XYZ file of C-alpha atoms in Angstrom:
670
model
C -39.474 -152.821 -24.868
C -36.667 -150.803 -23.721
C -33.514 -150.891 -26.034
C -30.420 -151.903 -23.844
C -28.250 -149.093 -25.806
C -30.303 -146.321 -24.444
C -29.435 -147.476 -20.947
C -25.491 -147.919 -20.901
C -22.766 -145.854 -22.767
C -19.665 -147.421 -21.434
C -16.976 -150.219 -22.153
C -16.224 -153.390 -19.841
C -12.809 -154.281 -18.667
C -12.927 -156.752 -16.098
C -10.563 -159.493 -14.576
C -10.763 -163.537 -14.564
C -8.327 -165.971 -13.570
C -9.696 -169.470 -13.732
C -8.197 -171.732 -16.307
C -10.088 -174.576 -18.538
C -8.347 -176.746 -20.718
C -8.844 -176.529 -24.418
C -10.668 -178.368 -27.059
C -8.935 -180.578 -29.714
C -9.057 -180.136 -33.426
C -12.158 -179.982 -35.714
C -11.947 -182.794 -38.587
C -15.532 -182.283 -40.362
C -18.928 -180.803 -39.594
C -21.774 -182.936 -41.210
C -23.685 -179.516 -41.512
C -21.699 -178.515 -44.445
C -23.506 -178.285 -47.474
C -23.263 -180.619 -50.553
C -23.711 -178.132 -52.611
C -20.197 -177.431 -52.390
C -18.852 -180.667 -53.284
C -19.338 -183.650 -55.397
C -20.811 -186.792 -54.349
C -17.807 -189.046 -55.424
C -15.250 -186.765 -53.488
C -17.698 -186.898 -50.148
C -17.369 -190.735 -50.767
C -13.879 -190.735 -50.809
C -13.800 -188.470 -47.645
C -15.830 -190.440 -45.642
C -13.503 -193.770 -46.465
C -10.554 -191.368 -45.666
C -12.362 -190.650 -42.245
C -13.031 -194.032 -41.105
C -9.301 -194.855 -41.815
C -8.260 -192.045 -39.546
C -11.081 -192.976 -36.677
C -9.563 -196.549 -36.906
C -6.186 -195.282 -35.940
C -4.546 -195.526 -39.569
C -3.733 -192.338 -40.209
C -0.741 -192.644 -42.522
C -3.093 -194.714 -45.255
C -5.406 -191.465 -44.574
C -2.831 -189.193 -45.610
C -1.718 -191.242 -48.579
C -4.938 -190.878 -49.818
C -5.436 -187.317 -49.356
C -2.016 -186.397 -50.767
C -2.906 -188.314 -53.967
C -5.772 -186.038 -54.452
C -5.069 -183.645 -57.238
C -6.002 -180.285 -56.355
C -6.562 -178.940 -59.935
C -9.377 -181.942 -60.210
C -11.171 -180.410 -56.877
C -13.527 -177.743 -56.273
C -12.654 -174.755 -54.087
C -14.597 -176.347 -51.019
C -13.010 -179.645 -51.660
C -9.465 -178.500 -51.786
C -10.073 -176.522 -48.405
C -11.779 -179.657 -46.659
C -8.698 -181.973 -48.051
C -6.174 -179.447 -46.453
C -7.986 -179.127 -43.278
C -8.180 -182.892 -42.974
C -4.496 -182.982 -43.848
C -3.809 -180.424 -41.070
C -5.890 -182.278 -38.638
C -3.748 -185.385 -39.056
C -0.453 -183.472 -38.996
C -1.548 -181.772 -35.861
C -2.163 -185.306 -33.921
C 1.365 -186.129 -35.194
C 2.667 -182.853 -33.597
C 3.879 -181.524 -36.421
C 2.414 -178.260 -35.922
C 3.942 -176.200 -38.400
C 2.915 -178.129 -41.381
C -0.397 -178.388 -40.026
C -0.539 -174.669 -39.932
C 0.326 -174.341 -43.592
C -2.106 -176.704 -44.726
C -4.786 -174.673 -42.500
C -3.637 -171.623 -44.091
C -4.375 -173.023 -47.756
C -7.417 -174.510 -46.509
C -8.324 -170.889 -45.655
C -7.419 -169.663 -48.932
C -10.665 -171.527 -50.628
C -12.957 -172.264 -47.927
C -14.894 -169.016 -47.781
C -17.988 -170.318 -49.668
C -18.700 -172.847 -47.003
C -18.928 -170.474 -43.736
C -19.009 -173.856 -41.533
C -16.218 -175.534 -42.743
C -14.633 -171.804 -42.867
C -15.050 -171.741 -38.846
C -13.756 -175.164 -38.300
C -10.530 -174.623 -40.025
C -10.138 -171.232 -38.244
C -10.714 -173.265 -34.948
C -8.236 -175.700 -35.743
C -5.554 -172.942 -36.836
C -6.056 -170.879 -33.687
C -5.635 -174.484 -31.391
C -2.297 -174.970 -33.406
C -1.135 -171.584 -32.756
C -1.998 -171.903 -29.184
C -0.651 -175.181 -28.856
C 2.688 -173.713 -30.074
C 2.570 -170.751 -27.657
C 1.811 -168.146 -30.414
C -0.930 -166.515 -28.113
C -1.383 -163.264 -30.398
C -1.903 -165.223 -33.555
C -4.367 -167.510 -32.048
C -6.009 -164.786 -31.126
C -5.923 -162.847 -34.197
C -7.670 -166.001 -35.744
C -10.517 -166.092 -32.847
C -11.715 -162.793 -33.112
C -12.389 -162.635 -36.857
C -14.170 -166.240 -36.770
C -17.850 -166.551 -36.228
C -18.587 -169.573 -33.927
C -22.363 -169.646 -34.472
C -21.216 -171.285 -37.717
C -19.848 -174.526 -35.594
C -21.773 -177.129 -34.013
C -22.615 -176.524 -30.195
C -19.549 -179.178 -29.276
C -17.466 -177.375 -31.405
C -18.594 -174.086 -30.217
C -17.677 -174.778 -26.443
C -14.133 -175.756 -27.584
C -14.101 -172.298 -29.270
C -15.190 -170.604 -26.462
C -12.720 -172.509 -24.048
C -9.966 -171.941 -26.331
C -10.716 -168.143 -26.956
C -11.095 -167.802 -22.621
C -7.552 -169.667 -22.150
C -5.904 -167.357 -24.964
C -7.396 -164.026 -23.760
C -6.311 -164.970 -20.247
C -2.843 -165.536 -21.649
C -2.745 -162.140 -23.096
C -4.243 -160.341 -20.303
C -7.367 -159.822 -22.106
C -9.809 -160.346 -19.195
C -12.857 -158.473 -21.131
C -13.075 -161.411 -23.693
C -11.888 -163.603 -21.308
C -15.128 -162.923 -19.342
C -17.073 -162.917 -22.482
C -16.135 -166.118 -23.591
C -16.917 -167.577 -20.142
C -20.332 -166.707 -20.515
C -20.586 -168.282 -23.671
C -18.904 -171.165 -22.677
C -21.841 -172.126 -19.429
C -24.717 -170.713 -21.461
C -26.489 -174.198 -21.757
C -26.990 -173.735 -17.950
C -30.596 -172.860 -17.915
C -31.940 -173.071 -14.068
C -30.782 -171.388 -11.063
C -29.858 -174.689 -9.830
C -27.929 -175.567 -12.665
C -25.921 -172.093 -12.525
C -25.033 -172.555 -8.661
C -23.700 -176.000 -9.142
C -21.494 -174.721 -12.080
C -17.902 -174.018 -10.685
C -17.229 -171.205 -12.840
C -20.536 -169.400 -12.185
C -19.048 -168.063 -8.329
C -16.160 -166.698 -10.271
C -17.531 -165.275 -13.030
C -20.265 -163.865 -10.630
C -17.520 -162.292 -8.350
C -15.716 -160.431 -11.520
C -19.275 -159.334 -12.349
C -19.877 -157.603 -9.042
C -16.389 -156.323 -9.191
C -17.125 -154.048 -12.178
C -18.676 -150.743 -11.743
C -22.468 -149.886 -12.393
C -21.935 -148.682 -15.919
C -19.404 -151.529 -16.824
C -21.761 -154.227 -15.697
C -24.557 -152.661 -17.729
C -22.309 -152.686 -20.891
C -21.192 -156.168 -20.177
C -25.159 -157.214 -20.177
C -25.564 -155.315 -23.383
C -23.304 -157.212 -25.451
C -25.299 -160.030 -25.292
C -28.731 -158.526 -26.161
C -30.388 -160.388 -28.702
C -28.927 -163.607 -27.683
C -31.044 -166.342 -25.636
C -29.128 -166.996 -22.681
C -30.484 -167.762 -19.172
C -27.250 -166.257 -17.405
C -27.265 -162.881 -19.308
C -31.251 -162.664 -17.551
C -30.048 -163.391 -14.102
C -27.274 -161.228 -14.405
C -29.503 -158.499 -15.317
C -31.726 -159.447 -12.314
C -28.808 -158.975 -10.046
C -27.915 -155.744 -11.294
C -31.600 -154.421 -10.812
C -31.581 -155.442 -7.256
C -28.086 -153.607 -6.897
C -29.588 -150.471 -8.696
C -32.547 -150.210 -6.646
C -30.950 -150.708 -3.108
C -28.528 -147.662 -4.446
C -31.411 -145.473 -4.450
C -31.476 -145.864 -8.535
C -35.115 -147.344 -8.571
C -36.439 -146.019 -12.049
C -33.001 -147.242 -13.573
C -33.940 -150.519 -11.693
C -37.380 -151.115 -12.861
C -36.652 -150.184 -16.644
C -34.105 -152.990 -16.308
C -36.278 -155.766 -15.210
C -38.484 -154.396 -17.759
C -36.125 -155.275 -20.049
C -35.227 -158.492 -18.712
C -38.804 -159.355 -18.752
C -39.352 -158.721 -22.524
C -35.879 -160.622 -23.466
C -36.240 -163.563 -21.470
C -39.900 -164.322 -20.731
C -39.451 -168.138 -21.890
C -37.763 -168.776 -18.749
C -40.339 -169.313 -16.034
C -37.594 -168.978 -13.085
C -36.467 -165.336 -14.400
C -40.413 -164.596 -14.988
C -40.857 -165.393 -11.330
C -37.759 -163.308 -10.109
C -38.913 -160.238 -11.655
C -42.747 -160.572 -10.549
C -41.169 -161.096 -7.219
C -39.276 -157.820 -7.664
C -41.830 -155.906 -8.732
C -44.041 -156.663 -6.137
C -41.492 -156.076 -3.346
C -41.044 -152.831 -4.982
C -44.887 -152.183 -4.987
C -45.252 -152.941 -1.352
C -41.751 -151.637 0.037
C -43.385 -148.324 1.026
C -45.240 -150.753 3.554
C -43.469 -149.694 6.791
C -44.342 -148.820 10.533
C -41.576 -146.442 11.659
C -42.370 -147.373 15.257
C -42.087 -151.032 14.957
C -38.588 -152.707 15.715
C -37.825 -156.395 15.005
C -35.740 -158.706 17.464
C -34.729 -162.184 16.424
C -32.668 -164.077 18.930
C -32.104 -167.703 20.141
C -34.203 -167.705 23.076
C -34.208 -171.632 23.276
C -32.353 -174.404 22.666
C -28.500 -174.923 23.274
C -27.688 -171.153 22.754
C -30.697 -169.884 24.582
C -28.009 -168.231 27.330
C -26.858 -166.321 24.822
C -29.979 -165.319 23.312
C -31.159 -164.153 26.778
C -27.734 -162.212 27.423
C -28.355 -160.179 24.249
C -32.003 -159.539 25.073
C -30.985 -157.888 28.476
C -28.598 -155.356 26.318
C -31.409 -154.963 23.807
C -33.797 -154.089 26.962
C -31.362 -152.021 28.383
C -30.915 -149.857 25.459
C -34.478 -149.617 24.588
C -35.326 -148.136 28.220
C -32.645 -145.506 27.806
C -33.442 -144.341 24.184
C -36.894 -145.074 23.315
C -38.770 -144.626 26.399
C -37.386 -141.121 26.564
C -38.514 -140.216 22.901
C -41.249 -137.576 22.660
C -43.471 -140.598 20.913
C -43.420 -143.431 23.525
C -44.671 -145.537 20.968
C -42.025 -147.671 19.782
C -42.854 -151.514 20.062
C -39.881 -154.154 20.151
C -41.459 -157.726 18.400
C -39.194 -160.440 19.677
C -39.161 -163.715 17.903
C -37.422 -167.001 18.750
C -35.048 -168.383 16.440
C -34.623 -171.656 18.512
C -30.932 -171.799 17.380
C -31.744 -172.319 13.838
C -30.987 -170.396 10.626
C -33.951 -171.279 8.906
C -36.297 -170.615 11.444
C -34.452 -167.280 12.317
C -35.067 -166.456 8.270
C -38.653 -167.482 8.541
C -38.934 -164.989 11.592
C -37.628 -162.165 9.850
C -40.099 -162.802 6.707
C -42.709 -162.815 9.271
C -41.602 -159.415 11.064
C -41.849 -157.823 7.740
C -45.154 -159.359 6.597
C -46.897 -158.955 9.722
C -45.361 -155.858 11.542
C -44.341 -154.294 8.614
C -41.100 -153.361 10.987
C -38.560 -150.243 10.147
C -35.387 -152.336 11.030
C -34.407 -155.889 12.673
C -31.580 -156.918 15.159
C -30.928 -160.533 14.811
C -27.551 -162.709 13.649
C -26.319 -163.535 17.052
C -24.510 -166.346 15.509
C -23.014 -166.380 12.028
C -24.992 -169.036 10.914
C -28.147 -167.380 11.776
C -27.159 -163.969 10.826
C -26.427 -164.952 7.246
C -29.928 -166.417 6.580
C -31.706 -163.623 8.441
C -30.079 -160.950 6.745
C -30.715 -162.464 3.365
C -34.274 -162.609 4.236
C -33.801 -158.964 5.215
C -32.129 -157.719 2.324
C -34.794 -159.276 -0.164
C -37.181 -156.959 1.719
C -35.250 -153.810 1.899
C -35.399 -154.011 5.529
C -32.537 -152.527 7.425
C -30.474 -155.071 9.698
C -28.468 -155.085 12.337
C -26.093 -158.304 12.770
C -24.654 -158.915 16.286
C -21.984 -161.464 14.336
C -20.241 -161.081 11.289
C -21.778 -162.252 8.059
C -19.537 -164.448 5.665
C -20.862 -163.426 2.137
C -18.600 -161.645 -0.635
C -18.523 -157.899 -0.254
C -20.461 -156.921 -3.288
C -23.528 -159.002 -1.457
C -23.738 -156.137 1.285
C -25.019 -152.509 1.574
C -25.606 -149.833 3.293
C -28.642 -151.594 5.106
C -26.590 -153.962 7.128
C -24.533 -153.200 10.191
C -22.565 -155.836 11.548
C -21.996 -154.268 15.364
C -18.591 -156.571 15.794
C -17.274 -155.117 12.583
C -17.101 -156.816 9.560
C -14.528 -159.153 7.688
C -13.668 -156.050 5.785
C -13.381 -153.827 8.345
C -10.794 -155.896 10.362
C -8.745 -156.707 7.165
C -9.090 -153.035 6.363
C -7.452 -152.306 9.756
C -5.003 -155.075 9.208
C -3.722 -153.673 5.881
C -3.756 -149.945 6.904
C -0.771 -148.121 6.481
C 0.364 -147.706 10.353
C -0.173 -151.474 10.749
C 2.060 -152.401 7.815
C 4.886 -149.952 8.978
C 4.510 -151.371 12.917
C 4.426 -155.276 11.720
C 6.039 -155.414 8.287
C 4.589 -155.612 4.703
C 5.373 -159.433 4.353
C 2.368 -161.298 5.413
C 1.114 -165.013 5.814
C -2.369 -166.354 6.841
C -3.660 -169.318 8.420
C -7.394 -170.093 8.019
C -10.135 -172.458 8.699
C -11.758 -174.510 6.126
C -15.202 -172.942 6.516
C -17.195 -170.104 4.643
C -15.371 -167.966 7.359
C -12.143 -168.705 6.419
C -12.694 -168.400 2.761
C -14.418 -164.777 3.460
C -10.955 -163.878 5.526
C -8.721 -165.405 3.067
C -10.555 -164.140 0.001
C -10.599 -160.233 1.589
C -6.950 -160.816 2.597
C -5.481 -161.918 -0.768
C -7.482 -158.586 -2.280
C -6.394 -156.049 0.387
C -2.725 -157.760 -0.118
C -2.932 -156.923 -3.697
C -4.336 -153.386 -3.192
C -1.618 -152.446 -0.675
C 1.403 -154.080 -2.343
C 1.758 -156.583 0.318
C 4.000 -159.729 -0.016
C 1.905 -163.147 0.546
C 4.664 -165.514 1.567
C 2.087 -168.331 3.061
C -1.455 -169.205 2.817
C -2.427 -172.355 4.497
C -6.023 -173.680 5.452
C -6.292 -176.085 8.555
C -9.447 -178.864 9.415
C -11.265 -177.186 12.090
C -12.419 -180.796 13.241
C -8.656 -181.674 13.706
C -6.925 -181.108 17.110
C -3.472 -181.411 15.937
C -2.448 -178.332 13.410
C 1.635 -178.900 13.495
C 1.517 -180.165 9.851
C -0.148 -176.961 8.852
C 2.505 -174.802 10.773
C 4.950 -176.959 9.160
C 4.460 -176.175 5.791
C 4.486 -172.246 6.795
C 7.818 -172.688 8.171
C 9.402 -174.249 5.187
C 9.944 -177.567 7.094
C 7.419 -179.771 4.948
C 9.586 -179.787 1.768
C 12.761 -181.297 3.071
C 13.674 -182.739 -0.400
C 13.837 -178.584 -1.754
C 16.311 -178.264 1.247
C 18.044 -181.203 1.092
C 21.322 -179.868 1.005
C 20.863 -177.585 4.179
C 19.086 -180.570 5.884
C 22.444 -182.532 5.358
C 24.664 -179.906 6.556
C 22.776 -179.259 9.665
C 22.426 -182.781 10.567
C 26.143 -183.405 10.527
C 26.561 -180.497 12.824
C 23.533 -181.582 15.123
C 25.170 -185.237 15.364
C 28.271 -183.984 16.925
C 26.279 -181.873 19.713
C 26.826 -185.349 22.206
C 26.507 -183.831 25.392
C 23.482 -181.612 24.941
C 20.152 -182.736 26.816
C 17.776 -180.872 24.594
C 15.913 -182.990 22.000
C 15.353 -181.567 18.842
C 12.088 -181.496 17.143
C 13.764 -180.974 13.563
C 17.040 -180.441 12.066
C 16.204 -177.487 9.903
C 15.847 -174.303 11.097
C 12.552 -172.464 10.411
C 12.008 -170.432 7.380
C 10.692 -167.002 8.524
C 10.230 -165.374 5.320
C 6.897 -163.486 6.610
C 6.707 -160.267 9.193
C 3.119 -161.511 10.676
C 0.987 -164.013 10.638
C -2.812 -163.449 10.540
C -4.738 -166.421 12.099
C -8.892 -166.048 11.770
C -9.009 -168.808 14.383
C -11.813 -169.372 17.187
C -9.919 -169.340 20.547
C -9.827 -173.285 21.191
C -8.356 -173.348 17.817
C -5.738 -170.501 18.192
C -4.894 -172.612 21.261
C -4.289 -175.784 19.036
C -2.352 -173.657 16.400
C -0.105 -171.331 18.329
C 1.975 -173.806 20.324
C 3.122 -175.461 17.272
C 4.913 -172.424 16.408
C 7.399 -172.901 19.619
C 7.535 -176.825 18.802
C 9.327 -176.146 15.725
C 11.546 -173.305 17.405
C 9.983 -170.710 15.604
C 10.032 -168.119 18.693
C 8.869 -164.458 19.308
C 6.688 -164.717 15.943
C 3.944 -161.878 15.259
C 0.579 -163.710 15.490
C -2.379 -161.581 14.733
C -5.985 -162.765 15.462
C -9.635 -161.474 15.336
C -11.899 -160.261 17.815
C -12.656 -163.388 19.140
C -9.536 -163.477 20.998
C -10.801 -161.234 23.396
C -12.115 -164.401 25.525
C -11.496 -166.081 28.790
C -10.296 -169.269 27.164
C -7.393 -167.879 25.307
C -6.673 -165.578 28.312
C -6.430 -168.128 30.802
C -3.733 -169.853 28.672
C -1.811 -166.740 27.159
C 0.576 -166.729 29.541
C 2.146 -170.089 28.042
C 1.991 -168.794 24.491
C 3.889 -165.277 24.363
C 2.729 -162.089 23.454
C -0.168 -162.355 21.066
C -2.050 -159.636 19.118
C -5.442 -159.180 17.577
C -7.678 -156.656 16.210
C -10.940 -155.746 18.029
C -13.321 -153.575 19.870
C -11.797 -150.193 22.095
C -13.647 -150.936 24.976
C -11.566 -148.803 27.012
C -14.041 -146.057 25.916
C -17.246 -147.660 27.403
C -18.707 -145.533 30.305
C -18.129 -146.816 33.607
C -21.844 -145.400 34.436
C -23.131 -147.849 31.875
C -21.540 -150.669 33.625
C -22.802 -149.786 36.997
C -26.742 -148.916 35.734
C -26.477 -151.989 33.675
C -25.480 -154.104 37.094
C -28.238 -152.050 39.178
C -30.815 -153.431 36.661
C -29.847 -157.021 35.887
C -27.387 -157.701 39.022
C -24.371 -158.510 36.906
C -21.593 -156.409 34.701
C -22.136 -156.602 30.982
C -19.936 -158.374 28.779
C -19.403 -158.540 25.041
C -22.420 -159.909 24.176
C -24.462 -157.578 26.262
C -22.673 -154.569 25.223
C -22.977 -155.363 21.203
C -26.449 -155.791 21.731
C -27.019 -152.488 23.447
C -24.989 -150.740 20.797
C -27.614 -152.381 18.105
C -30.650 -150.404 19.644
C -28.393 -147.181 20.079
C -27.429 -147.719 16.099
C -31.274 -147.915 15.506
C -32.163 -144.947 17.442
C -29.545 -142.556 15.866
C -31.034 -143.393 12.446
C -35.024 -143.745 13.689
C -34.786 -140.612 15.844
C -34.508 -138.484 12.485
C -38.161 -139.659 11.537
C -40.788 -140.523 11.690
C -40.562 -142.085 8.244
C -43.707 -143.193 6.437
C -41.907 -145.320 3.872
C -39.049 -147.650 3.460
C -37.518 -145.130 0.587
C -37.552 -142.147 3.377
C -35.410 -144.331 5.799
C -33.312 -145.565 2.955
C -32.342 -142.277 2.155
C -31.642 -141.511 5.909
C -29.321 -144.349 6.155
C -27.339 -143.225 2.869
C -27.166 -139.762 4.326
C -25.325 -140.587 7.328
C -21.531 -141.062 7.185
C -21.061 -142.052 10.864
C -22.575 -144.476 13.748
C -21.751 -144.466 17.282
C -21.844 -147.042 19.667
C -20.054 -147.579 22.983
C -18.053 -150.314 21.671
C -16.831 -148.363 18.647
C -17.738 -146.114 15.402
C -18.965 -147.370 12.037
C -18.449 -145.192 8.624
C -20.227 -145.511 5.526
C -17.213 -146.428 2.896
C -18.164 -147.667 -0.676
C -21.753 -148.498 0.340
C -20.912 -150.610 3.429
C -20.515 -149.757 6.786
C -17.095 -150.355 8.499
C -16.162 -150.686 12.054
C -13.203 -148.517 13.075
C -11.336 -151.443 15.007
C -7.918 -151.301 17.188
C -5.253 -153.269 17.262
C -4.702 -154.842 20.857
C -2.120 -157.410 22.486
C -2.699 -160.041 24.890
C 0.080 -160.845 27.402
C -0.386 -162.907 30.487
C -4.064 -162.885 30.561
C -3.831 -158.771 29.978
C -5.403 -156.915 26.910
C -3.624 -153.933 26.240
C -3.639 -151.650 23.196
C -0.829 -151.489 20.658
C 0.628 -147.917 20.221
C 1.664 -148.245 16.114
C 3.877 -145.280 16.515
C 5.492 -142.980 19.208
C 2.861 -140.519 20.240
C 3.661 -137.301 22.406
C 0.893 -135.215 24.230
C 0.704 -131.281 24.148
C 3.874 -131.396 26.676
C 6.110 -133.568 24.848
C 5.359 -136.771 26.995
C 5.278 -140.026 25.358
C 1.974 -141.683 24.931
C 2.385 -145.172 26.550
C 0.084 -147.999 25.737
C -3.192 -148.379 27.355
C -4.389 -151.266 29.206
C -8.089 -152.401 27.579
């Protein structure tokens, strides 16, 4: 058995921002030992409890005050004072409640259970009055293990909220773990709303901070802690710290053997480690929708892959590379199963797949479980901490786009007051989460964040909220003034959509909407007299659908691939082979094989460990659609700002650039 303290040596400091309500006041714990109380006293207390429970608090209070402290044992005095404090708390006489709780604490130490109850009650009262420092000073010296299960939950919720109020995020996170310690299966954990937030904050810590956090609960029988240890072991392994990962899994097995699910996870992990070396360098897997509604896109992607394979892999000294192509049928579940088959049957060195985001997430998740390098043809909507160096998103990840959106040049060009309109979907959540994170990092003011229903066709209410036109009561005086002015315009032939002027307290709006959704959102701005807005989209805005309608929409901006660098010879060769020019699907599929060639040509690699090391040693990958650089353990694509106007896509010059002769560089058409 490994000692956890031998594995870690750092402190934990973390953030958490989800508030829960606090519990009430505890009156009497039945576990209190009768050795501290006379039988006659307990009979009187039970009568008083009944009166209090039936709502006759005044009668209960009279009887308690009638008891002579000189005739009571020390613990009895403490119990009496505690009950008086409870009743006064209910009457919102907080000062007197605190006075009685403090008197109770002076004689309650003989009964540990009562002592912890009184401390909980005192801390609750301090919290209620807004004395956060005093509340925390009581909570940190209280032993919650002397409380009943329900009281302990109240204790941790109170400590959690108090810690948040004081900005003590480490204590808040620890209290949250104790608050959901009763979840003893993965299903229960994943159905717990607070777990996702806890996991996000946990993954936001450094490696040593995460280990130190787990160490705080050593010796405690908490399923959640065992699962966090398992997740950390996975991260360690994929970062190349294999011995540390195995050591952590061994510790987990020793300390959480009663939980069958954790045992199964640990067993699978160790089995995967043992089989990790089984890899055929020359086998490459491909998973695409080659049947069903998405077949056309799958076939197009396959031509791009075929073109790159003929160009790069057939010309290698060893022409023994083999593509194993599987049909996902347009199903995420089928695609994930095909990934598993490619790994188990053919020991592929890498897999290309994920033509659509729903398939991409499932396929990548399966590839990640097996430590297989995965090249996704679409974005994957999952938190950054679930990604690593064994994933390349050819279109550029959510993180890549938002990183470009908030770089210094973009902010100097568009401004540092932002807003976002995003879809209610996993895609929208991925964008808005990264948007907020990056805005905070870059000190950008976010003056609006509104979601829209993807199934709706009218998004005027969403835009109305962003423009400050939804809350007329707050702008009533301004509304009345403008209404009076406009009522005098008798000769005008223009129908006014609204009286109030739109509030544009932002410099630009990011709208990660697909083209058809964007066509429903963008016109709403001019509908409310908000003209010449800086509206910025994602790479999907490079589309025929949006281009055809762009002459009605004014100038639009988006962040996407710099395809001006694509050689004309590539397009000509492609047309000669397949009878048509390559579009974005074919270009990205071509790039997926080019990326793999860059990595595999340094081989052959005999094990996944060797390939893993080779991937991490590369800091840059080149494709004809762009360049990817390894930053903080994930691949980030270098995307460029573009503008769409009257059907044409042009580059945006963020600042005046001059050539060697001093001539100004103009915007280039894309």
